[in-house]
Amino acid sequence: MESVETFVDSAGIESPVRTDDYGVRILSQDEKDRLKDDRVVSEYKQKKLEKEAQKNWDLFYKRNTTNFFKDRHWTTREFDELKACREFETQKLVLLEAGCGVGNCIFPLLEEDLNIFVYACDFSPRAVEFVKQNSLYSLERCFAFQCDLTKDDLRDNISADSVDVATLIFVLSAIHPDKMQHALENLFRVLKPGGVVLFRDYGLYDHAMLRFKSGNKLGENFYVRQDGTRSYFFSKELLTRLFHDAGFESMVNDYVLRETVNKKEGLCVPRVFLQSKFRRPLTLNNQV
């Protein structure tokens, strides 16, 4: 059984799109044909990509410096937990941005909310240096450090059970699927009981997934870009399982359908994201 949802473009214009009972976008025959190629990158190259993952992201920031991503002013607009989790308006919140990049999310937040302290970490040492060089960076309100979420313990820089809200925005998709749960368990340990993870990332059958050509597939829904960085495309079911296995409770987990318009080429392309909220339980049966 299928239903009709709507894509909303940047001008607020809606257009229909077919989805199945689980909210997954139904592909056209042409799109299905593009995904038929099951050839995957060799095991040797996959091991090389994993070994050089940090180097590839560091080179990404060397090429693009602070110019690639736009500041994410939509964060407070779409994730109301940053305000809703306060018991009173002036309560100081402790935020962790895991995978902060060059600060496109944290600096708009610091400007908009004076009662917030931000821990910011990234896989790329170069990205962390860009954060520290920002004119808004102040140790009174922000602390940035390099961290590999899959193996470095966040508690080396952040006290256990101390973070109110953690953001994971277009980060988990860059991690090898075998290591995703460890990264989530790492976040779990520094969140307060009742603390929330705000998640946004690529959803299954996003246009970016359909653009990959033969020779870029690493595994199911997992691809490598030309620059060596990698991207996974999530289903709601897989994401729920990853977070639950790491000890979290589900709050919200929905596909967000958007349409990107390329006026120069006259193209409208469907974007599919997952926007979700997961919470560390107030009481624990088993400590992660």
C-alpha angles and dihedrals in degrees: 000000000000137000136198119247127174134246113215117210127208090270092054093253114146126218128180124255129179119240132177127236090281095052093254115145113252111231127227117240090256090054092048090052090054091056096047094090104101096180111125133199113270119269090243093056092044091055089048091051091050092048092048097040095112093045091051093052091045089053089048090058091042090058098040102028107184096330105083104073125047120232108271103233089157091074098087091037095057102028104056092173089090086072102022095060092062118102089205132014098253096044111131114239127206112217131187119200106196108200096017097175108191094334103272090145104034100049095054087049093050090051094048099042121043093183098067135096117199131206108197125189135172139180091233117075089201092056091051090052090053089054092051091049093055113111090231093056112112128161088223089068107017141032120193126191140163115256140165101214091202096061113003115087110236088209088074086075105017128049115246116259093012108109122093098191132013123193123210104182118170090334110102091057090064092058124087108260091237090061101041097094092052089054090052092048088052090056091045093061096057097042119096116242102276091024117144135226114211109206134189125164147131116312129213113285095012112163090252089061092052092050095064113108130217112294097036100087117110098173142315107340090344123115142169125228124220091261092057097254115127137221135198124199114216134217117206090242095055093045092050091050093049093052095042091050088053090054102262131134121226119244104161130356116168141150113245113209119205137163123222115206120209101196094183093058096029092237131143112196127189117238122198122193135170115229113187146160125210128180136208105235118252089234127032129218093186125016113231 
